[in-house]
Coordinates of C-alpha atoms in Angstrom, one line a residue:
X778 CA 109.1 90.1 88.2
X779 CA 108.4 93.7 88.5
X780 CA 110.3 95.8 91.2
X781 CA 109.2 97.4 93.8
X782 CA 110.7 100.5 95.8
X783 CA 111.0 101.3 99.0
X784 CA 108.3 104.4 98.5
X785 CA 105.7 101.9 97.1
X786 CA 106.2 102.8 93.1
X787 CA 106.5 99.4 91.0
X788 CA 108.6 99.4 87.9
X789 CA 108.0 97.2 84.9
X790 CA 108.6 97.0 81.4
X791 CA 106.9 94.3 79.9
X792 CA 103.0 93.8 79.4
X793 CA 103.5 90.8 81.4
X794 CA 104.4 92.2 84.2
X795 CA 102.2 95.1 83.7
X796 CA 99.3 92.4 83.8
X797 CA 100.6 90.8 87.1
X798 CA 100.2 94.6 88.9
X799 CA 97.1 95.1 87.6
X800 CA 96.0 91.6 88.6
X801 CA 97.2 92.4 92.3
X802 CA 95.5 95.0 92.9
X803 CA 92.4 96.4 93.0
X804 CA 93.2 100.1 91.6
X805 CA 96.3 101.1 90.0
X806 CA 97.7 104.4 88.6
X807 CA 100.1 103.4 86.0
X808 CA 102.5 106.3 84.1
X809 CA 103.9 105.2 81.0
X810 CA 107.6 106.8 80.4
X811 CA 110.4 106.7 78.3
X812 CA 114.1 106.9 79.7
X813 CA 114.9 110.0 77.8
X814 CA 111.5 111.7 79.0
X815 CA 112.7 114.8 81.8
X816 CA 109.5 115.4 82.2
X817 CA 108.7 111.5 83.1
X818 CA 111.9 111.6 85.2
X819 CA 110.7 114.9 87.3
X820 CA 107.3 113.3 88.3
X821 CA 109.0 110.9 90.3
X822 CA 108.7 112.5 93.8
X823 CA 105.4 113.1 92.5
X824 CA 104.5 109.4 92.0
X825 CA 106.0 108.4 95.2
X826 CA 103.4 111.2 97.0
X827 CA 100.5 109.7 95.0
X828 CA 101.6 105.8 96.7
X829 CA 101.5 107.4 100.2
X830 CA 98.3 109.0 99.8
X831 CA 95.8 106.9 98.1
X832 CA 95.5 103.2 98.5
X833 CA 95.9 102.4 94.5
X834 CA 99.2 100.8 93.8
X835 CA 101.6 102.9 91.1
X836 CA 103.4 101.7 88.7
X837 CA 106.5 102.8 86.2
X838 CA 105.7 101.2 83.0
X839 CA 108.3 102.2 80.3
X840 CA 107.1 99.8 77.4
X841 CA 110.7 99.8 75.1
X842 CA 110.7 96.1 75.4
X843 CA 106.8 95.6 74.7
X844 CA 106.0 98.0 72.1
X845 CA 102.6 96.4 71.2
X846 CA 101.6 97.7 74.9
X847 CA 101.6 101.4 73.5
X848 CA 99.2 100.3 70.9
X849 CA 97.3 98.4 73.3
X850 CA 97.0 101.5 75.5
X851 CA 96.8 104.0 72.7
X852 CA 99.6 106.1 74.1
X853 CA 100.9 108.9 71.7
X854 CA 103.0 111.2 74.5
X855 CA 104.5 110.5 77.6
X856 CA 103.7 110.7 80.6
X857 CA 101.1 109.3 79.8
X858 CA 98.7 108.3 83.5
X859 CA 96.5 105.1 83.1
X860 CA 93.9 105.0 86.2
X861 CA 92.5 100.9 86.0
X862 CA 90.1 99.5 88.4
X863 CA 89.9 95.9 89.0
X864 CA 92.0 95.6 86.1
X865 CA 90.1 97.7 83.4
X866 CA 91.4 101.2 82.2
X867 CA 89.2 103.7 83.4
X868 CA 90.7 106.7 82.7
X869 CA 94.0 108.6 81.2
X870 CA 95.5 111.6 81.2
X871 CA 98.7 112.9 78.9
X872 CA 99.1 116.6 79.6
X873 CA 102.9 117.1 80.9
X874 CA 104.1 117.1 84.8
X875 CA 101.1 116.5 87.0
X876 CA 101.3 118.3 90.4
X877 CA 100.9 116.0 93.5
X878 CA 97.0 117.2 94.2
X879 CA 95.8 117.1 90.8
X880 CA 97.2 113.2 90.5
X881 CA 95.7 112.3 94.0
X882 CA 92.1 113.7 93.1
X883 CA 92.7 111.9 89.5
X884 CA 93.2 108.4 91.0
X885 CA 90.6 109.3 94.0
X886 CA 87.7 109.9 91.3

């Protein structure tokens, strides 16, 4: 069961539960990470920003257990930002830290 915190960020780390997000909502920004990343680990008052202002859900997704999910999702770096809409991957973005306004007006598109 994926977790959620108190600032509205869900954490998962199998495509399962990945797939139970994406079913519950209607848009979700989803940044793939690794535990080792600093940068993954710095965008994380950045993440909690992006939950209070927009109404997509975000998720944590670091896919060490589920490696077939970076295939799936053709990650090559991380952070890597997934934008889906009712469940289908509309859009992505894997350029480094991603300041608070240029993430909101990436899921708000």
């Amino acid at each position: 069961m994926p977790a959620t915190e108190p600032d509205g960020v869900t954490t998962v780390t199998t495509r399962a539960a990945l797939d139970d997000v994406l079913a519950a909502h209607d848009r979700v920004l989803v940044m793939v990470r690794t535990e080792g990343c600093t940068i993954c680990q710095s965008m994380a008052p950045v993440l909690d920003n992006v939950a209070r202002a927009t109404d997509a859900a975000v998720a944590v997704f670091n896919p060490r257990e589920d490696l077939d999910a970076v295939a799936a999702f053709d990650v090559r770096s991380v952070p890597t930002f997934l934008l889906f809409d009712d469940e289908e991957l509309v859009d992505r973005r894997a350029d480094g830290f991603v300041p608070t306004a240029a993430l909101v007006e990436f899921v708000r598109r």
